[in-house]
């Protein structure tokens, strides 16, 4: 079955159930400072889950272009990709489990003709302490659906992947897991920041029947990563919002379904290799031809290189089509890494010139011409951009590899930061590429040393991670430092005046002004702005100590420290608290602090150093549900 056909059938199926088809949003999120790329279908719709009215109604369906770098290490096997299309359907406070589960089952078994006995499902096992119930309702619905297909579906409680590996299938059909069956943008119930929506989910897996690989656990189970079971789709029952005290129900219950188009197509063809799906195959074939190494005839090592190259080129073509250009920062840096890694893998297959670029981009364009015609109409430009990047990198690969071999031969266990930086600055090897090459030789790269070296040489070549490293500050002057502390005061004052649901959504601080993006549904009233200003000015006058403490993440969360949305934190975190007046580094008196945030600093030592009058210069909308304040110390 062709992917185009599956996509069309899916959209039609849900249209027939009262859904409106909406277009895919761009891979570059519009006015969303929290994230670099669109990585799921629900992401552009978050504000509607929180209660805003969508102009197209309560039932929506689409196929969303999505890009994720979390799985980039896994790309190379037969099922992981960075770019994928997510088939999505949504109920914005309309239907719920009773409709969603039978519909998806009907689509898979009737419209696509998948045999019911190849499907296994998972549901949320609950958490009594958090007052989140076991999802017996979904299990019951699944039981009835299997029964209609003459199957008795046995329920098995596994809770964790580890236990799955120890206990295995136990002839089950419906499996209970905890974290695997909870969905929010930031992960498990514990990882969610206050204000974030989430809920239990139910996933459907297809059994390809391949033999279990014991490297992944003693026994196989639906969430085992050996490749036998592949997840086709995930119905999230988004009915909760995290609060500082725990969880509360959202005003309305939503459904957020997401299913991988390529994986569903692989199941429909009963072939676990998604690179054999018709939208990827022409690209694999084109690259195989350029490398004189046909996919079918290649050994697993060569296939891996072909798959990584194919994945990265397809992702690159889509990113370029959405306006991203290779560069040294943020999105541009990710795109550069993708293209260079693809060039590198092809180089290993003996491809030394750029003659593959034309046929590869054309193969992507032809696979997507009916649904994303912009790839075809922009292909000339795309080819030019990839060719320019190729020309920059290709001439240094050979000499860079020679240099790397020399470094590796001399290294004991570690490639130093200076050496890794040299490979970047002289030969254009992204750090991740050096790390990958090093790992092949059982060597590690000194990341911290690299960062130090990088900062020392930092002029034009800034990466996203290096910027993060500096906590969103443009420089480390005293003025910037001051505005950083004011930034904390402002966030807290906004929460006091507008409510605890206000969360930081982005920030940028220079020596002249600070910018804070935060979640809030409407324009601030002049009186509210005044109140916020006087609260911040009052705290400045009170001469409050600013105290830094390192503590376990769990403790910081328990104390209610503000964490930044979408960030993952290490086990031990640095926390800055402001106030009370009597606080000292030894006795921070957290219960009485005015503000407390996860933050790497740096900050002033006392608010008396802030000097000047705090003033909001501008308050404006960034996107639905996100406001932006620009402010300064005058
Ligand atoms: N948001 C869920 C996911 O990304 C379902 O769409 O898996």
Coordinates of C-alpha atoms and ligand atoms in Angstrom, one line a residue:
X1 CA 0.0 0.0 0.0
X2 CA 1.3 3.5 -0.9
X3 CA 1.9 6.1 1.8
X4 CA -0.1 8.6 -0.2
X5 CA -3.1 6.3 -0.2
X6 CA -2.8 5.7 3.6
X7 CA -2.6 9.4 4.3
X8 CA -5.6 10.1 2.1
X9 CA -7.7 7.3 3.7
X10 CA -6.8 8.5 7.2
X11 CA -7.9 12.1 6.4
X12 CA -11.1 10.9 4.7
X13 CA -11.9 8.4 7.5
X14 CA -11.8 11.1 10.1
X15 CA -13.6 13.6 7.9
X16 CA -16.4 11.1 7.7
X17 CA -16.5 11.2 11.5
X18 CA -17.1 15.0 11.5
X19 CA -13.5 16.2 11.5
X20 CA -12.2 19.2 9.6
X21 CA -9.0 18.7 7.7
X22 CA -6.4 21.3 8.6
X23 CA -3.0 21.8 6.8
X24 CA 0.4 20.8 8.3
X25 CA 2.0 23.6 10.1
X26 CA 5.6 24.6 9.3
X27 CA 8.6 22.7 10.8
X28 CA 9.6 26.0 12.1
X29 CA 7.2 26.9 14.9
X30 CA 5.5 30.2 14.5
X31 CA 6.0 32.5 17.4
X32 CA 6.9 29.7 19.8
X33 CA 10.1 30.5 21.6
X34 CA 10.0 27.3 23.6
X35 CA 11.3 25.0 20.9
X36 CA 13.3 24.9 17.7
X37 CA 11.2 22.6 15.6
X38 CA 7.6 21.3 15.3
X39 CA 8.0 17.7 16.7
X40 CA 4.4 16.5 17.0
X41 CA 1.0 17.3 15.6
X42 CA -0.3 18.6 18.9
X43 CA 2.4 21.2 19.3
X44 CA 0.9 23.9 17.2
X45 CA -2.5 23.3 18.9
X46 CA -1.5 23.5 22.6
X47 CA -3.4 26.7 23.3
X48 CA -6.6 25.0 22.1
X49 CA -6.2 22.1 24.6
X50 CA -6.0 24.7 27.3
X51 CA -9.4 26.1 26.3
X52 CA -9.0 28.6 23.4
X53 CA -11.5 28.2 20.7
X54 CA -10.2 26.8 17.3
X55 CA -11.8 28.5 14.3
X56 CA -12.3 25.2 12.5
X57 CA -14.3 23.6 15.3
X58 CA -13.9 20.8 17.9
X59 CA -12.8 18.0 15.7
X60 CA -9.7 18.3 13.6
X61 CA -7.5 16.0 11.5
X62 CA -4.2 16.4 9.6
X63 CA -0.9 15.0 8.7
X64 CA 1.8 17.1 10.4
X65 CA 5.5 17.3 9.2
X66 CA 7.5 16.6 12.4
X67 CA 11.2 16.6 13.2
X68 CA 12.9 15.2 16.3
X69 CA 16.5 15.1 17.2
X70 CA 16.1 13.0 20.4
X71 CA 16.3 9.8 18.4
X72 CA 19.1 10.8 16.1
X73 CA 21.5 8.2 17.6
X74 CA 19.0 5.5 16.7
X75 CA 18.7 6.5 13.1
X76 CA 20.4 3.8 11.0
X77 CA 18.2 0.9 12.2
X78 CA 15.2 -0.1 10.1
X79 CA 12.6 2.1 12.0
X80 CA 13.9 5.3 13.4
X81 CA 14.0 8.6 11.6
X82 CA 14.4 12.3 12.5
X83 CA 11.7 13.6 10.1
X84 CA 8.4 11.9 9.9
X85 CA 4.8 12.6 9.2
X86 CA 2.4 12.4 12.1
X87 CA -1.2 11.5 11.3
X88 CA -3.2 13.4 13.9
X89 CA -6.8 13.7 15.0
X90 CA -8.1 15.9 17.8
X91 CA -11.1 16.3 20.0
X92 CA -11.1 19.7 21.6
X93 CA -13.4 19.0 24.5
X94 CA -15.7 16.9 22.3
X95 CA -15.5 13.1 22.0
X96 CA -13.3 10.9 24.2
X97 CA -12.2 7.3 24.7
X98 CA -15.5 5.6 23.7
X99 CA -15.1 7.1 20.2
X100 CA -11.4 7.4 19.7
X101 CA -10.3 3.9 20.5
X102 CA -12.9 2.1 18.3
X103 CA -12.3 4.6 15.4
X104 CA -8.6 4.0 15.3
X105 CA -9.1 0.2 15.6
X106 CA -11.7 0.4 12.7
X107 CA -9.2 2.4 10.6
X108 CA -6.4 -0.1 11.1
X109 CA -8.4 -3.3 10.7
X110 CA -11.1 -2.3 8.2
X111 CA -9.7 0.6 6.1
X112 CA -6.1 -0.8 6.0
X113 CA -7.0 -4.4 6.5
X114 CA -4.5 -5.1 9.3
X115 CA -5.2 -8.4 11.1
X116 CA -6.4 -7.8 14.6
X117 CA -4.3 -10.6 16.0
X118 CA -1.1 -8.7 15.0
X119 CA -2.2 -5.7 17.2
X120 CA -1.2 -5.3 20.9
X121 CA -2.3 -2.4 23.0
X122 CA -1.0 -0.6 26.1
X123 CA -2.8 1.5 28.7
X124 CA -1.9 3.6 31.7
X125 CA -1.3 1.7 35.0
X126 CA -2.1 4.7 37.2
X127 CA -0.5 6.2 40.3
X128 CA -2.4 6.2 43.5
X129 CA -0.1 8.7 45.2
X130 CA -0.6 11.2 42.5
X131 CA -4.3 10.4 42.5
X132 CA -4.1 9.4 38.8
X133 CA -6.4 6.3 38.3
X134 CA -5.6 3.2 36.4
X135 CA -7.1 3.4 32.9
X136 CA -9.6 0.6 33.2
X137 CA -12.0 2.3 30.8
X138 CA -9.6 2.1 27.9
X139 CA -8.8 -1.5 28.7
X140 CA -12.5 -2.4 28.7
X141 CA -13.1 -0.7 25.4
X142 CA -10.1 -2.7 23.9
X143 CA -11.4 -5.9 25.4
X144 CA -14.7 -5.5 23.7
X145 CA -13.1 -4.7 20.3
X146 CA -10.9 -7.8 20.4
X147 CA -13.9 -9.8 21.5
X148 CA -15.8 -8.7 18.4
X149 CA -12.9 -10.2 16.5
X150 CA -13.3 -13.5 18.4
X151 CA -10.3 -12.9 20.6
X152 CA -10.1 -13.0 24.4
X153 CA -7.7 -10.1 25.3
X154 CA -5.8 -10.9 28.5
X155 CA -4.7 -8.0 30.6
X156 CA -1.1 -7.9 32.0
X157 CA 0.3 -5.3 34.3
X158 CA 4.0 -4.5 33.6
X159 CA 4.4 -0.9 34.9
X160 CA 8.0 -0.5 33.6
X161 CA 10.1 -1.6 30.6
X162 CA 12.5 -3.4 33.0
X163 CA 9.7 -5.5 34.4
X164 CA 8.5 -6.2 30.8
X165 CA 12.0 -7.5 30.0
X166 CA 11.9 -9.8 33.1
X167 CA 8.3 -11.1 32.7
X168 CA 7.5 -10.9 29.0
X169 CA 4.2 -11.3 27.2
X170 CA 2.4 -13.8 29.6
X171 CA -0.1 -14.3 26.7
X172 CA -1.3 -10.8 27.2
X173 CA -3.0 -8.5 24.6
X174 CA -3.6 -5.4 26.8
X175 CA -0.6 -4.2 28.8
X176 CA -0.4 -1.7 31.6
X177 CA 2.6 0.6 31.8
X178 CA 3.1 3.8 33.8
X179 CA 5.5 6.3 32.3
X180 CA 5.2 4.8 28.8
X181 CA 1.5 5.5 28.9
X182 CA 1.5 9.0 30.1
X183 CA 2.0 11.8 27.6
X184 CA 3.0 15.5 28.0
X185 CA 5.5 17.5 26.0
X186 CA 7.9 17.3 28.9
X187 CA 7.5 13.7 29.8
X188 CA 6.3 11.8 32.9
X189 CA 4.0 13.3 35.5
X190 CA 7.0 14.2 37.6
X191 CA 8.8 15.9 34.8
X192 CA 5.9 18.2 33.9
X193 CA 6.2 21.9 35.0
X194 CA 3.1 23.5 36.5
X195 CA 0.7 24.7 33.9
X196 CA 1.5 22.0 31.4
X197 CA -1.3 19.8 30.1
X198 CA -1.0 16.0 29.8
X199 CA -2.8 12.7 30.4
X200 CA -2.8 9.0 30.1
X201 CA -2.5 7.4 26.7
X202 CA -3.2 4.2 24.9
X203 CA -0.8 2.9 22.3
X204 CA -1.2 0.4 19.5
X205 CA 1.7 -1.8 18.5
X206 CA 2.1 -4.0 15.4
X207 CA 3.8 -7.4 15.8
X208 CA 6.2 -8.0 12.9
X209 CA 7.0 -11.4 14.4
X210 CA 10.7 -11.0 14.1
X211 CA 12.8 -13.0 16.6
X212 CA 13.5 -11.3 20.0
X213 CA 17.0 -9.9 20.6
X214 CA 18.1 -10.7 24.1
X215 CA 20.3 -7.6 24.1
X216 CA 17.1 -5.7 25.0
X217 CA 16.0 -7.9 27.9
X218 CA 15.3 -11.5 28.7
X219 CA 11.8 -11.5 27.2
X220 CA 10.0 -9.4 24.6
X221 CA 7.0 -7.2 25.4
X222 CA 5.3 -4.4 23.4
X223 CA 7.6 -1.6 24.7
X224 CA 10.7 -3.7 24.1
X225 CA 13.1 -2.0 21.6
X226 CA 14.3 -5.1 19.8
X227 CA 12.1 -4.3 16.8
X228 CA 9.5 -7.0 16.9
X229 CA 6.8 -4.6 18.1
X230 CA 6.5 -1.2 16.4
X231 CA 4.2 1.5 17.8
X232 CA 1.7 2.6 15.2
X233 CA -0.2 5.3 17.1
X234 CA -0.8 6.9 20.4
X235 CA -4.2 8.2 21.7
X236 CA -3.5 10.7 24.4
X237 CA -6.5 11.4 26.7
X238 CA -5.5 14.9 27.7
X239 CA -7.6 15.7 30.7
X240 CA -5.1 17.0 33.3
X241 CA -3.1 20.1 34.0
X242 CA -0.1 20.0 36.3
X243 CA -0.3 22.4 39.3
X244 CA 2.2 23.2 42.0
X245 CA 0.1 20.9 44.3
X246 CA -0.4 18.0 41.9
X247 CA -2.9 17.6 39.1
X248 CA -6.2 19.2 38.3
X249 CA -8.7 18.4 35.6
X250 CA -8.7 20.6 32.6
X251 CA -12.1 22.4 31.9
X252 CA -12.7 19.9 29.1
X253 CA -11.4 16.5 28.2
X254 CA -9.4 16.3 24.9
X255 CA -8.1 13.7 22.6
X256 CA -4.7 14.1 21.0
X257 CA -3.9 11.2 18.6
X258 CA -0.6 10.9 16.8
X259 CA 0.4 8.0 14.5
X260 CA 3.5 7.6 12.4
X261 CA 2.6 7.5 8.7
X262 CA 5.7 5.5 7.6
X263 CA 5.3 3.0 10.4
X264 CA 1.6 2.4 9.6
X265 CA 2.6 2.0 5.9
X266 CA 5.3 -0.5 7.0
X267 CA 2.7 -2.5 8.9
X268 CA 0.3 -2.4 6.0
X269 CA 3.0 -3.9 3.9
X270 CA 4.0 -6.3 6.7
X271 CA 7.7 -5.3 6.2
X272 CA 9.4 -3.9 9.3
X273 CA 11.9 -1.8 7.2
X274 CA 10.3 1.6 6.9
X275 CA 13.0 2.6 4.4
X276 CA 11.2 0.2 2.0
X277 CA 8.0 2.3 2.2
X278 CA 7.4 4.0 -1.1
X279 CA 8.1 7.5 0.1
X280 CA 11.7 6.6 1.2
X281 CA 12.6 3.9 -1.2
X282 CA 13.3 6.1 -4.3
X283 CA 15.7 8.1 -2.2
X284 CA 17.4 5.0 -0.9
X285 CA 17.7 3.7 -4.4
X286 CA 19.1 7.0 -5.7
X287 CA 21.8 7.0 -3.0
X288 CA 22.5 3.3 -3.6
X289 CA 23.1 4.0 -7.2
X290 CA 25.4 6.9 -6.5
X291 CA 27.4 4.7 -4.1
X292 CA 27.4 1.7 -6.5
X293 CA 26.0 -0.1 -3.5
X294 CA 22.4 -1.3 -4.1
X295 CA 20.4 -1.5 -0.8
X296 CA 19.3 -5.1 -1.3
X297 CA 22.9 -6.3 -2.0
X298 CA 24.5 -4.2 0.7
X299 CA 25.6 -5.7 4.1
X300 CA 24.1 -4.2 7.3
X301 CA 27.0 -1.8 7.8
X302 CA 26.5 -0.2 4.3
X303 CA 22.7 -0.2 4.7
X304 CA 23.1 1.7 8.0
X305 CA 25.1 4.4 6.2
X306 CA 22.5 4.5 3.4
X307 CA 19.7 4.9 5.9
X308 CA 21.4 7.6 7.9
X309 CA 22.2 9.5 4.7
X310 CA 18.6 9.1 3.4
X311 CA 17.0 10.1 6.7
X312 CA 19.2 13.2 7.0
X313 CA 18.8 14.3 3.4
X314 CA 15.0 14.0 3.5
X315 CA 14.9 15.9 6.8
X316 CA 17.3 18.5 5.4
X317 CA 15.1 19.0 2.2
X318 CA 12.0 19.5 4.3
X319 CA 13.8 22.0 6.7
X320 CA 15.2 24.0 3.8
X321 CA 11.7 24.0 2.2
X322 CA 10.4 25.6 5.5
X323 CA 13.1 28.3 5.3
X324 CA 16.0 27.0 7.4
X325 CA 19.5 27.6 6.1
X326 CA 22.7 25.8 7.2
X327 CA 24.5 28.0 9.8
X328 CA 26.3 28.0 13.1
X329 CA 23.3 28.7 15.4
X330 CA 20.3 26.8 16.6
X331 CA 18.2 25.5 13.6
X332 CA 20.9 26.3 11.1
X333 CA 23.4 24.4 13.1
X334 CA 21.1 21.3 13.3
X335 CA 20.6 21.5 9.5
X336 CA 24.3 21.8 9.0
X337 CA 24.9 18.8 11.2
X338 CA 22.4 16.7 9.2
X339 CA 23.8 17.6 5.8
X340 CA 27.4 17.1 7.0
X341 CA 26.6 13.8 8.6
X342 CA 24.9 12.6 5.4
X343 CA 27.9 13.7 3.3
X344 CA 30.2 11.9 5.8
X345 CA 28.2 8.6 5.6
X346 CA 28.2 8.8 1.8
X347 CA 31.9 9.5 1.8
X348 CA 32.4 6.3 3.7
X349 CA 30.5 4.5 1.0
X350 CA 33.0 5.9 -1.5
X351 CA 30.9 8.8 -2.8
X352 CA 33.5 11.6 -3.1
X353 CA 31.7 14.1 -5.4
X354 CA 28.4 15.9 -5.3
X355 CA 26.7 14.2 -8.2
X356 CA 24.3 12.4 -5.7
X357 CA 22.6 15.7 -4.7
X358 CA 20.5 16.3 -7.8
X359 CA 19.0 12.8 -8.0
X360 CA 18.5 12.6 -4.2
X361 CA 16.6 15.8 -3.9
X362 CA 14.5 14.9 -7.0
X363 CA 13.7 11.6 -5.4
X364 CA 12.4 13.3 -2.3
X365 CA 10.4 15.8 -4.4
X366 CA 8.8 13.0 -6.5
X367 CA 7.8 11.0 -3.4
X368 CA 5.9 14.0 -2.0
X369 CA 4.7 15.8 -5.1
X370 CA 1.0 15.2 -4.4
X371 CA 0.9 16.3 -0.7
X372 CA 3.9 18.7 -0.4
X373 CA 4.2 20.2 -3.9
X374 CA 6.4 23.0 -2.5
X375 CA 9.3 20.5 -2.3
X376 CA 9.2 20.0 -6.0
X377 CA 8.7 23.7 -6.9
X378 CA 11.6 24.7 -4.6
X379 CA 14.0 21.8 -5.6
X380 CA 16.4 23.9 -7.6
X381 CA 17.0 26.2 -4.7
X382 CA 17.3 23.3 -2.3
X383 CA 19.9 21.6 -4.6
X384 CA 21.9 24.8 -4.6
X385 CA 21.9 25.1 -0.8
X386 CA 23.0 21.5 -0.3
X387 CA 25.6 21.8 -3.0
X388 CA 27.1 24.9 -1.3
X389 CA 27.3 23.1 2.0
X390 CA 28.8 20.1 0.3
X391 CA 31.5 22.2 -1.3
X392 CA 32.4 23.7 2.0
X393 CA 32.7 20.4 3.8
X394 CA 33.9 17.9 1.2
X395 CA 37.2 19.5 0.6
X396 CA 38.2 19.2 4.3
X397 CA 36.8 15.7 5.1
X398 CA 39.8 13.8 3.9
X399 CA 42.4 15.9 5.7
X400 CA 40.1 16.1 8.7
X401 CA 39.9 12.3 8.8
X402 CA 43.7 12.1 8.6
X403 CA 43.9 14.5 11.5
X404 CA 41.4 12.5 13.5
X405 CA 43.2 9.2 12.9
X406 CA 46.4 10.8 14.2
X407 CA 44.6 12.1 17.2
X408 CA 43.0 8.8 17.9
X409 CA 46.2 6.9 17.5
X410 CA 47.9 9.1 20.1
X411 CA 44.9 9.4 22.5
X412 CA 44.7 7.3 25.6
X413 CA 41.0 7.4 26.4
X414 CA 40.0 10.9 25.6
X415 CA 40.0 13.3 22.7
X416 CA 40.8 16.6 24.3
X417 CA 38.6 19.7 24.0
X418 CA 41.3 21.5 22.1
X419 CA 41.6 18.7 19.6
X420 CA 37.8 18.5 19.1
X421 CA 37.7 22.2 18.7
X422 CA 40.5 22.1 16.2
X423 CA 38.6 19.5 14.1
X424 CA 35.7 21.9 14.1
X425 CA 37.5 25.1 13.3
X426 CA 39.9 23.8 10.7
X427 CA 38.0 20.9 9.1
X428 CA 34.4 21.7 9.9
X429 CA 33.7 18.5 11.9
X430 CA 30.7 19.2 14.2
X431 CA 31.4 18.1 17.7
X432 CA 28.8 15.3 17.4
X433 CA 30.6 13.9 14.4
X434 CA 33.9 13.8 16.3
X435 CA 32.2 12.1 19.2
X436 CA 30.7 9.5 16.9
X437 CA 34.1 8.8 15.3
X438 CA 35.7 8.7 18.8
X439 CA 33.1 6.2 20.0
X440 CA 34.0 3.9 17.2
X441 CA 37.6 3.8 18.6
X442 CA 36.3 3.5 22.2
X443 CA 37.4 7.1 23.0
X444 CA 35.5 9.9 24.7
X445 CA 35.5 13.5 23.8
X446 CA 36.1 16.1 26.6
X447 CA 32.8 18.0 26.2
X448 CA 33.6 20.5 28.9
X449 CA 37.0 21.2 27.5
X450 CA 35.5 21.7 24.1
X451 CA 33.0 24.2 25.5
X452 CA 35.8 26.2 27.2
X453 CA 37.9 26.2 24.0
X454 CA 34.8 27.2 22.0
X455 CA 34.0 30.1 24.3
X456 CA 37.5 31.3 24.1
X457 CA 37.3 31.4 20.3
X458 CA 33.7 32.5 20.1
X459 CA 33.2 35.2 17.6
X460 CA 30.9 34.4 14.8
X461 CA 30.5 30.7 15.4
X462 CA 27.9 30.3 18.1
X463 CA 25.9 27.2 18.5
X464 CA 22.5 26.8 20.2
X465 CA 24.0 24.7 22.9
X466 CA 26.7 27.2 23.7
X467 CA 24.0 29.9 24.0
X468 CA 22.0 27.7 26.3
X469 CA 25.2 27.2 28.3
X470 CA 25.2 30.9 29.0
X471 CA 21.6 30.9 30.2
X472 CA 20.2 33.1 27.5
X473 CA 22.4 36.1 28.3
X474 CA 23.9 38.1 25.5
X475 CA 27.1 38.8 27.5
X476 CA 28.2 38.8 31.0
X477 CA 28.5 42.6 31.7
X478 CA 27.2 44.0 35.0
X479 CA 24.2 45.5 33.3
X480 CA 23.2 42.1 31.8
X481 CA 23.7 40.5 35.2
X482 CA 21.4 43.1 36.8
X483 CA 18.7 42.6 34.2
X484 CA 18.9 38.8 34.7
X485 CA 18.0 39.2 38.4
X486 CA 15.3 41.6 37.5
X487 CA 14.0 39.0 35.1
X488 CA 13.4 36.6 38.0
X489 CA 11.7 39.3 40.0
X490 CA 9.5 40.2 37.0
X491 CA 8.4 36.6 36.4
X492 CA 7.4 36.2 40.1
X493 CA 5.6 39.6 40.1
X494 CA 3.6 38.5 37.0
X495 CA 2.5 35.3 38.8
X496 CA 1.4 37.4 41.8
X497 CA -0.6 39.8 39.7
X498 CA -1.9 37.5 36.9
X499 CA -2.0 34.1 38.6
X500 CA 0.2 31.1 39.0
X501 CA -0.6 29.8 35.5
X502 CA 1.9 32.3 34.1
X503 CA 5.0 30.4 32.9
X504 CA 8.1 31.5 31.2
X505 CA 8.2 30.7 27.5
X506 CA 11.4 32.3 26.5
X507 CA 13.9 35.0 27.4
X508 CA 16.6 37.2 26.0
X509 CA 18.7 39.6 28.0
X510 CA 21.1 42.2 26.8
X511 CA 22.8 45.1 28.6
X512 CA 20.0 47.5 27.6
X513 CA 16.8 45.5 28.2
X514 CA 15.3 42.2 29.1
X515 CA 12.7 40.3 27.1
X516 CA 10.4 37.8 28.8
X517 CA 7.9 35.7 26.9
X518 CA 5.2 34.1 29.1
X519 CA 2.0 32.2 28.9
X520 CA -1.1 34.4 29.4
X521 CA -4.4 34.5 27.6
X522 CA -5.0 38.2 27.1
X523 CA -3.5 41.7 26.9
X524 CA -2.5 43.0 30.3
X525 CA -4.5 46.0 31.6
X526 CA -2.5 49.2 32.3
X527 CA -3.3 48.8 36.0
X528 CA -1.8 45.3 36.0
X529 CA 1.4 46.5 34.4
X530 CA 1.6 49.3 37.1
X531 CA 1.1 46.7 39.8
X532 CA 3.9 44.5 38.4
X533 CA 6.2 47.5 38.1
X534 CA 5.7 48.6 41.7
X535 CA 6.1 45.1 43.0
X536 CA 9.5 44.7 41.3
X537 CA 10.6 48.2 42.4
X538 CA 9.5 47.4 46.0
X539 CA 11.7 44.2 46.0
X540 CA 14.6 46.2 44.6
X541 CA 14.2 48.7 47.5
X542 CA 14.0 45.9 50.1
X543 CA 17.6 45.0 49.4
X544 CA 17.0 41.2 49.3
X545 CA 19.8 38.7 49.2
X546 CA 20.1 36.5 46.1
X547 CA 21.2 33.0 47.1
X548 CA 22.4 30.2 44.9
X549 CA 22.1 26.6 46.1
X550 CA 22.8 23.3 44.4
X551 CA 20.3 20.6 45.3
X552 CA 18.7 17.4 44.0
X553 CA 16.2 18.1 41.3
X554 CA 13.5 16.4 43.2
X555 CA 14.0 18.7 46.2
X556 CA 13.9 21.8 44.0
X557 CA 10.6 20.6 42.5
X558 CA 9.2 19.9 46.0
X559 CA 10.1 23.4 47.0
X560 CA 8.2 24.7 44.0
X561 CA 11.1 26.2 42.2
X562 CA 10.2 27.6 38.7
X563 CA 11.6 25.4 36.0
X564 CA 11.8 26.3 32.4
X565 CA 9.3 24.8 30.1
X566 CA 10.5 22.0 27.8
X567 CA 14.0 21.8 29.5
X568 CA 15.3 18.6 30.9
X569 CA 17.5 19.0 34.0
X570 CA 20.2 16.9 35.5
X571 CA 19.8 15.1 38.9
X572 CA 21.4 18.0 40.7
X573 CA 20.4 21.5 39.8
X574 CA 21.4 25.0 40.6
X575 CA 18.6 27.1 42.1
X576 CA 18.5 30.9 42.7
X577 CA 16.2 32.3 45.4
X578 CA 15.6 36.0 46.2
X579 CA 14.7 37.0 49.7
X580 CA 13.8 37.1 52.6
X581 CA 16.0 39.9 54.0
X582 CA 17.5 37.6 56.6
X583 CA 18.5 34.9 54.2
X584 CA 22.2 33.8 54.0
X585 CA 23.8 31.2 51.8
X586 CA 23.8 28.8 54.8
X587 CA 20.2 29.5 55.7
X588 CA 18.3 30.4 52.6
X589 CA 14.9 30.3 54.4
X590 CA 13.2 29.0 51.3
X591 CA 9.7 29.2 52.8
X592 CA 9.9 32.9 52.9
X593 CA 11.6 33.5 49.5
X594 CA 9.9 35.8 47.0
X595 CA 11.3 34.1 44.0
X596 CA 12.9 30.7 43.4
X597 CA 14.0 29.4 40.0
X598 CA 16.1 26.7 38.4
X599 CA 18.9 28.7 36.9
X600 CA 22.6 28.5 36.2
X601 CA 23.1 32.2 36.9
X602 CA 25.0 34.5 37.0
X603 CA 23.2 37.0 39.2
X604 CA 23.8 40.0 41.5
X605 CA 24.3 39.2 45.2
X606 CA 21.7 41.5 46.5
X607 CA 18.8 43.4 44.9
X608 CA 20.2 46.6 46.2
X609 CA 22.8 46.3 43.4
X610 CA 20.0 46.7 40.8
X611 CA 19.8 50.5 41.1
X612 CA 17.4 52.5 38.9
X613 CA 13.7 52.2 38.4
X614 CA 12.1 49.2 36.8
X615 CA 9.9 50.0 33.8
X616 CA 7.9 47.9 31.4
X617 CA 8.6 49.3 27.9
X618 CA 6.3 47.2 25.9
X619 CA 3.7 44.5 26.4
X620 CA 2.5 42.6 23.3
X621 CA 1.3 39.3 21.9
X622 CA 3.7 36.8 20.5
X623 CA 1.2 34.1 19.6
X624 CA -2.1 32.7 20.9
X625 CA -1.6 32.5 24.6
X626 CA 1.9 33.9 24.8
X627 CA 2.7 37.5 25.7
X628 CA 6.0 39.4 25.5
X629 CA 7.3 42.0 27.9
X630 CA 10.3 44.2 27.1
X631 CA 11.6 46.0 30.2
X632 CA 14.5 47.9 31.5
X633 CA 16.1 49.6 34.6
X634 CA 15.9 53.3 33.9
Ligands
LIG1 N1 1.2 14.0 21.2 C1 1.3 12.6 21.1 C2 2.6 12.2 20.5 O1 3.4 13.0 20.1 C3 0.2 12.1 20.2 O2 -0.1 13.0 19.2 O3 2.9 11.0 20.6

